[in-house]
Coordinates of C-alpha atoms in Angstrom, one line a residue:
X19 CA 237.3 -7.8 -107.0
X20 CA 238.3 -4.9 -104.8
X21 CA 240.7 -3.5 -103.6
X22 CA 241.3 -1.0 -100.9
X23 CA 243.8 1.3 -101.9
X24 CA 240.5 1.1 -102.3
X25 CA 239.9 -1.5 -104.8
X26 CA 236.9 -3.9 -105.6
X27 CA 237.6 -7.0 -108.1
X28 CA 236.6 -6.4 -107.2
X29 CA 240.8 -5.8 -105.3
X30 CA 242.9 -3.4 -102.0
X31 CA 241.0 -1.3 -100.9
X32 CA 241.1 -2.8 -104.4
X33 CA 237.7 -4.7 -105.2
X34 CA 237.3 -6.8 -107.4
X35 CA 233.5 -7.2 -109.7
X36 CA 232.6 -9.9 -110.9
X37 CA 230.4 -10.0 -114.0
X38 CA 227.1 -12.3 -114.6
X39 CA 226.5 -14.1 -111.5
X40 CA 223.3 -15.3 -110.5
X41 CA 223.2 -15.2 -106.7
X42 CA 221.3 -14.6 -103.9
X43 CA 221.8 -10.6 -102.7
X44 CA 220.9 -7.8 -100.2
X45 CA 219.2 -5.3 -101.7
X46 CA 220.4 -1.5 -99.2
X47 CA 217.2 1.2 -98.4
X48 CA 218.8 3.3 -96.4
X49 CA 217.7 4.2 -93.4
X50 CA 214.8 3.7 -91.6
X51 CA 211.8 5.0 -92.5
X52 CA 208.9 5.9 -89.9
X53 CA 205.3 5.5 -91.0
X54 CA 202.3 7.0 -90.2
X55 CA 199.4 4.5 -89.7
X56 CA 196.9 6.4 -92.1
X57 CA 199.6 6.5 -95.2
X58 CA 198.6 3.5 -97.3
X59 CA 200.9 3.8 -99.8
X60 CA 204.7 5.3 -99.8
X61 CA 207.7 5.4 -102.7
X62 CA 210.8 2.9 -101.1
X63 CA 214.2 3.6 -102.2
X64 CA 216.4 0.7 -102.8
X65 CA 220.4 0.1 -104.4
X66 CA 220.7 -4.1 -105.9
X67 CA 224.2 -4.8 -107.0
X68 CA 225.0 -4.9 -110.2
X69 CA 226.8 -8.6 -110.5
X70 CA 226.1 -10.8 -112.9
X71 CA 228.9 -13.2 -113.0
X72 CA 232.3 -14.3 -112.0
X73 CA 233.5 -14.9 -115.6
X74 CA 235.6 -11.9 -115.6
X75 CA 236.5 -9.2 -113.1
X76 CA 237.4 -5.4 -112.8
X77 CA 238.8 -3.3 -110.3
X78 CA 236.9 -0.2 -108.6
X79 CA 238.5 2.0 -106.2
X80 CA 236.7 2.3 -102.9
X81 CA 237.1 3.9 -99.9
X82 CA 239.3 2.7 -96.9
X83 CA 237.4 0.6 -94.5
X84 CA 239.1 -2.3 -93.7
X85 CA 237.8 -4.9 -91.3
X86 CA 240.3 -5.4 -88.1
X87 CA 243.7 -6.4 -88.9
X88 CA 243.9 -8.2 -85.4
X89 CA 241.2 -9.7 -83.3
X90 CA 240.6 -12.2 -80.6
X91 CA 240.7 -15.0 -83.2
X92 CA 243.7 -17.3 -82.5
X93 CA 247.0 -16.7 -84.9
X94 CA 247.2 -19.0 -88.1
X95 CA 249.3 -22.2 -87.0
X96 CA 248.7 -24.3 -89.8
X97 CA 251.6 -26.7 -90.9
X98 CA 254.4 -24.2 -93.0
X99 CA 252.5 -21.1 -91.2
X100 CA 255.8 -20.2 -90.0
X101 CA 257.9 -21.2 -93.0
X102 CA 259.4 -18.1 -95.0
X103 CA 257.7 -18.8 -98.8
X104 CA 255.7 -21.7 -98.4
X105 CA 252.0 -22.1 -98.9
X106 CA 250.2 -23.4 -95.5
X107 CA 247.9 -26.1 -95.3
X108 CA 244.5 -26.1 -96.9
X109 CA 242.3 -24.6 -94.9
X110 CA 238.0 -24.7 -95.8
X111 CA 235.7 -21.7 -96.5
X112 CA 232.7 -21.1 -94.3
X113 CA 230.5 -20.6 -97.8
X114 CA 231.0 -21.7 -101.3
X115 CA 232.6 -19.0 -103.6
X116 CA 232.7 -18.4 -107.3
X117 CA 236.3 -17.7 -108.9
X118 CA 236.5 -17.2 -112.7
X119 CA 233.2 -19.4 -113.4
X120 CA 234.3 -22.1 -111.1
X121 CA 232.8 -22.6 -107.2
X122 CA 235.2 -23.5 -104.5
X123 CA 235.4 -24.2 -101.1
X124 CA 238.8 -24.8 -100.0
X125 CA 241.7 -23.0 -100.0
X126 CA 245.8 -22.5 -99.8
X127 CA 247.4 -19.4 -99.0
X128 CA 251.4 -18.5 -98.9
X129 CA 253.2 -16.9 -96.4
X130 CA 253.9 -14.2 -98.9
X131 CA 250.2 -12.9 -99.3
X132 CA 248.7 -15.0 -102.0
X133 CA 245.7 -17.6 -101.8
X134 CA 245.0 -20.2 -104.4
X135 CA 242.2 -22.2 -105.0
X136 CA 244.5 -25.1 -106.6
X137 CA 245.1 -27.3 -103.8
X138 CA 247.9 -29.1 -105.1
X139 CA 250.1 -26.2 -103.9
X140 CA 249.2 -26.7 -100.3
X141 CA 252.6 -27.6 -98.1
X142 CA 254.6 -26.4 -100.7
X143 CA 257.1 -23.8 -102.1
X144 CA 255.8 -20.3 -103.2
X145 CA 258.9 -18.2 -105.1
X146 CA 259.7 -14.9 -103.9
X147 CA 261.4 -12.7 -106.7
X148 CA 259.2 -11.1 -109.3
X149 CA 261.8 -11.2 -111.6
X150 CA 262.1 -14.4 -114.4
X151 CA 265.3 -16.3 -114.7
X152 CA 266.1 -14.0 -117.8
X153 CA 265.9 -10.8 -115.9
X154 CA 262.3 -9.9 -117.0
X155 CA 259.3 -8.8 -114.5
X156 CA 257.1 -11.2 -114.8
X157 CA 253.5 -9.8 -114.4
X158 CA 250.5 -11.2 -114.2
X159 CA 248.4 -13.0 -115.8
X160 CA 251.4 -15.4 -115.9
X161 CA 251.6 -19.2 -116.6
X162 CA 255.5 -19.6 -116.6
X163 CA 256.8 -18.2 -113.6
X164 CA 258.6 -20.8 -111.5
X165 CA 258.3 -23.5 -109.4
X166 CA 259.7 -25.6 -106.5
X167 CA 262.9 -27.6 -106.4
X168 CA 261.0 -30.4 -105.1
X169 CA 257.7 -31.5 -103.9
X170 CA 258.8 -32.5 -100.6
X171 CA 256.1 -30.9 -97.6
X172 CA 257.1 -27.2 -97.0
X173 CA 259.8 -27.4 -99.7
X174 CA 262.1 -24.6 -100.9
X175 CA 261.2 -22.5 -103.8
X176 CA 263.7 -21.7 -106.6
X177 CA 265.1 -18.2 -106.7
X178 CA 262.0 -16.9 -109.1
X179 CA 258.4 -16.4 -109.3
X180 CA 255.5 -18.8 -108.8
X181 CA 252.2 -17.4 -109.8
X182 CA 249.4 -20.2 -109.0
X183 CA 246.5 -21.3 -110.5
X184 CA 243.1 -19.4 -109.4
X185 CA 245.1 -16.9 -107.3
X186 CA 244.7 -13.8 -105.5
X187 CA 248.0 -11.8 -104.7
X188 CA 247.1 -9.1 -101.8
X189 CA 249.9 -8.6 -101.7
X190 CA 252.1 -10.4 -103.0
X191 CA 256.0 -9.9 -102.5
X192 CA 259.4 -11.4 -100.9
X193 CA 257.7 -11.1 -96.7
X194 CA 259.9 -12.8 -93.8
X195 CA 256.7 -14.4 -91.7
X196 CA 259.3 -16.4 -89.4
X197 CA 261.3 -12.7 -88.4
X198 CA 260.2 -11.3 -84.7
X199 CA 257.8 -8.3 -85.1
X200 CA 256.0 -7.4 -81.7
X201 CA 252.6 -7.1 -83.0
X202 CA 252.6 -9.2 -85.9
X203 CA 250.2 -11.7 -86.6
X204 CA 248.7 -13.5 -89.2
X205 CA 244.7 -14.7 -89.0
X206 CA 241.4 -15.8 -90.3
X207 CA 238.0 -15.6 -89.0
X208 CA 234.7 -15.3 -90.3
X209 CA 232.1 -12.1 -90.0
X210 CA 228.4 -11.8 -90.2
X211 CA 225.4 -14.1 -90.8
X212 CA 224.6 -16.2 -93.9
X213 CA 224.1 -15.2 -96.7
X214 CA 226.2 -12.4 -96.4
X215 CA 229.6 -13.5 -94.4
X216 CA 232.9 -12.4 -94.7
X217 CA 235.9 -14.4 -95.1
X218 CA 238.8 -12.2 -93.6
X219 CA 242.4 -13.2 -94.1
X220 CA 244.8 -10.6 -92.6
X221 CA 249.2 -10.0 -92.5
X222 CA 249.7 -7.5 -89.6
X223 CA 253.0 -5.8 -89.5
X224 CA 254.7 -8.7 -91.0
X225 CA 258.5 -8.0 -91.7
X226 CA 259.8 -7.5 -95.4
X227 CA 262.9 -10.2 -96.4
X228 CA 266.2 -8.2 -96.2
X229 CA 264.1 -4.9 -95.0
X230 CA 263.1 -6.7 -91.4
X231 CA 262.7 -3.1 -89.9
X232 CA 260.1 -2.3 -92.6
X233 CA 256.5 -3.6 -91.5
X234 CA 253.5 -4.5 -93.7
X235 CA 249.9 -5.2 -92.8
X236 CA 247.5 -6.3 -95.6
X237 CA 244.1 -8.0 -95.9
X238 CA 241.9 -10.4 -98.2
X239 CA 238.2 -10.2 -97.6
X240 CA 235.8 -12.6 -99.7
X241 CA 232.3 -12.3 -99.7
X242 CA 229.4 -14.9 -99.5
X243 CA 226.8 -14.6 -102.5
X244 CA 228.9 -11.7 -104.4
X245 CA 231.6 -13.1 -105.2
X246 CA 233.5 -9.8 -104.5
X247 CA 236.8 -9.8 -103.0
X248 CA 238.4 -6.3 -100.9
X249 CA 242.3 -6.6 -100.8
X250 CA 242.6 -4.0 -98.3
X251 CA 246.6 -2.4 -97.5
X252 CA 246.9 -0.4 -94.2
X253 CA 251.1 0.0 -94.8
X254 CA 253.4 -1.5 -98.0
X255 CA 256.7 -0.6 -97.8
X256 CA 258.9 -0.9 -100.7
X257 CA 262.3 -2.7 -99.7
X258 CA 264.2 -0.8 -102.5
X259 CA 267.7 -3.3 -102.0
X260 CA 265.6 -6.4 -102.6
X261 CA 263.6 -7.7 -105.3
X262 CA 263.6 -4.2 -106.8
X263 CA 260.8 -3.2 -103.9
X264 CA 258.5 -4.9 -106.4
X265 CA 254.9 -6.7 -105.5
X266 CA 251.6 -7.3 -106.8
X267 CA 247.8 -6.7 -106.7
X268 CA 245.6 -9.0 -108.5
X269 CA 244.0 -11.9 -109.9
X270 CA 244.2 -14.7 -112.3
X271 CA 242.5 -17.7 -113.5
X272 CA 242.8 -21.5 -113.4
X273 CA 244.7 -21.4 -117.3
X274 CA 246.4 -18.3 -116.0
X275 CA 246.0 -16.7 -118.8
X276 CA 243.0 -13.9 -117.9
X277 CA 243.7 -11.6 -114.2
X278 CA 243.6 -7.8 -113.7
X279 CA 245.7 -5.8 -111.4
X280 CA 245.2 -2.2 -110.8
X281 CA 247.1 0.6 -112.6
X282 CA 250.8 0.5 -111.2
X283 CA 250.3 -2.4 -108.9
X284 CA 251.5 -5.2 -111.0
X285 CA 254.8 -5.8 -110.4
X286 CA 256.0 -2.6 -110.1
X287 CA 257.8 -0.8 -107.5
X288 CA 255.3 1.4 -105.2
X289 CA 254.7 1.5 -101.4
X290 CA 251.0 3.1 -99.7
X291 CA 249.5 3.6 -96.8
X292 CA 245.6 3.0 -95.6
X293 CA 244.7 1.9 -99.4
X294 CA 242.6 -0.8 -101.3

């Protein structure tokens, strides 16, 4: 994974890596090189990723360069897509894509910035507070954080945490999607040409819960073949008076018990600008 504040898993800018995976993948020569007709034979240059497979991840920092946050693709008006902590319909991949060992090709994803590849949360609640019911901060990877009071379609979530199966949170934290903001907008769309597309989900200037004059604008990029995944964040406010200004960068598996985060985004209080 990535992630851009940069980051690969690779998460942010984070990114996030993925380690033995055996896939199809562009191989980069640089630029163009001219040839004489008479040369018959020449040295060429070329950079191969280094993936081998999605069993586990790490985050890299890399630099800021975040796909648009806002294009002509239409605003995200799945069912709950304008319900404050739910998780919206399941919407499909353009590509199959490797998570933790496992392929998929359908997800969920919560009006407060995390996707999941467990279906069974689509239409339903998705806790805001990253705090347990003892008090604790509950971090990730986490198996016991929360739940909904019901199962009903866009149901409310109790006052604490949910941390899904097979989830990406980028970022994840207490946002008020059904607040006015002039320019925000939430979207997906999908970049390039097989085998190397981009799955782009993106939060522009989306209002913080309690903090509505405080905007964020974050992004989730997967990539066909790698398996990489750029969480890129142009602007997080922290919302000190609610939820402690806490949120979370990361990743974690189906059990829930293996994820990474980057260092001081797990949970903990910090706010950024134009990182991954």
């Amino acid at each position: 994974m990535r992630a851009a504040f940069p980051v690969i898993f690779v998460l942010g800018c984070l990114s996030v890596l993925l380690t033995e995976a055996q896939v199809s993948l562009p191989s980069f020569a640089g630029k163009d090189t001219l040839i004489l007709c008479n040369i018959t034979c020449f040295d060429l240059k070329t950079k191969i990723p280094d993936l081998r497979s999605t069993a586990d991840y790490q985050v890299v920092s890399i630099p800021y360069t975040p796909f648009p946050y806002v294009s002509n693709a239409p605003a995200l008006t799945l069912p709950c897509a304008t319900n404050d902590d739910k998780f919206y319909d399941v919407f499909n991949l353009p590509f199959d894509f490797c998570f933790y060992g496992q392929v998929y090709n359908k997800i969920t994803a919560s009006t407060n910035g995390v996707v999941s590849f467990d279906l069974s949360n689509a239409l339903k609640c998705n806790g805001w507070n990253l705090l347990n019911s003892s008090g604790g901060i509950d971090t990730i990877p986490n198996a016991g954080a929360g739940g909904c009071v019901n199962n009903n379609n866009c149901s409310d979530p109790q006052d604490w945490a949910f941390y899904p199966r097979a989830a990406i949170f980028g970022v994840y934290y207490d946002l008020d999607i059904d607040q006015f903001s002039q320019n925000k907008k939430t979207e997906v769309r999908v970049e390039g040409i097989a085998p190397c597309r981009r799955f782009i989900l993106s939060f522009n200037e989306v209002p913080l819960y309690q903090c509505n004059d405080l905007l964020t604008s974050h992004q989730i990029v997967f990539y066909e073949s790698t398996g990489i995944i750029d969480v890129y964040v142009k602007e997080r406010p922290a919302c000190r008076s609610w939820n402690d200004g806490r949120a979370i960068i990361g990743i974690q598996n189906w059990n829930r018990d293996k994820g990474v985060s980057p260092p001081g985004r797990n949970a903990a209080v910090w706010s950024t600008s134009n990182d991954c």
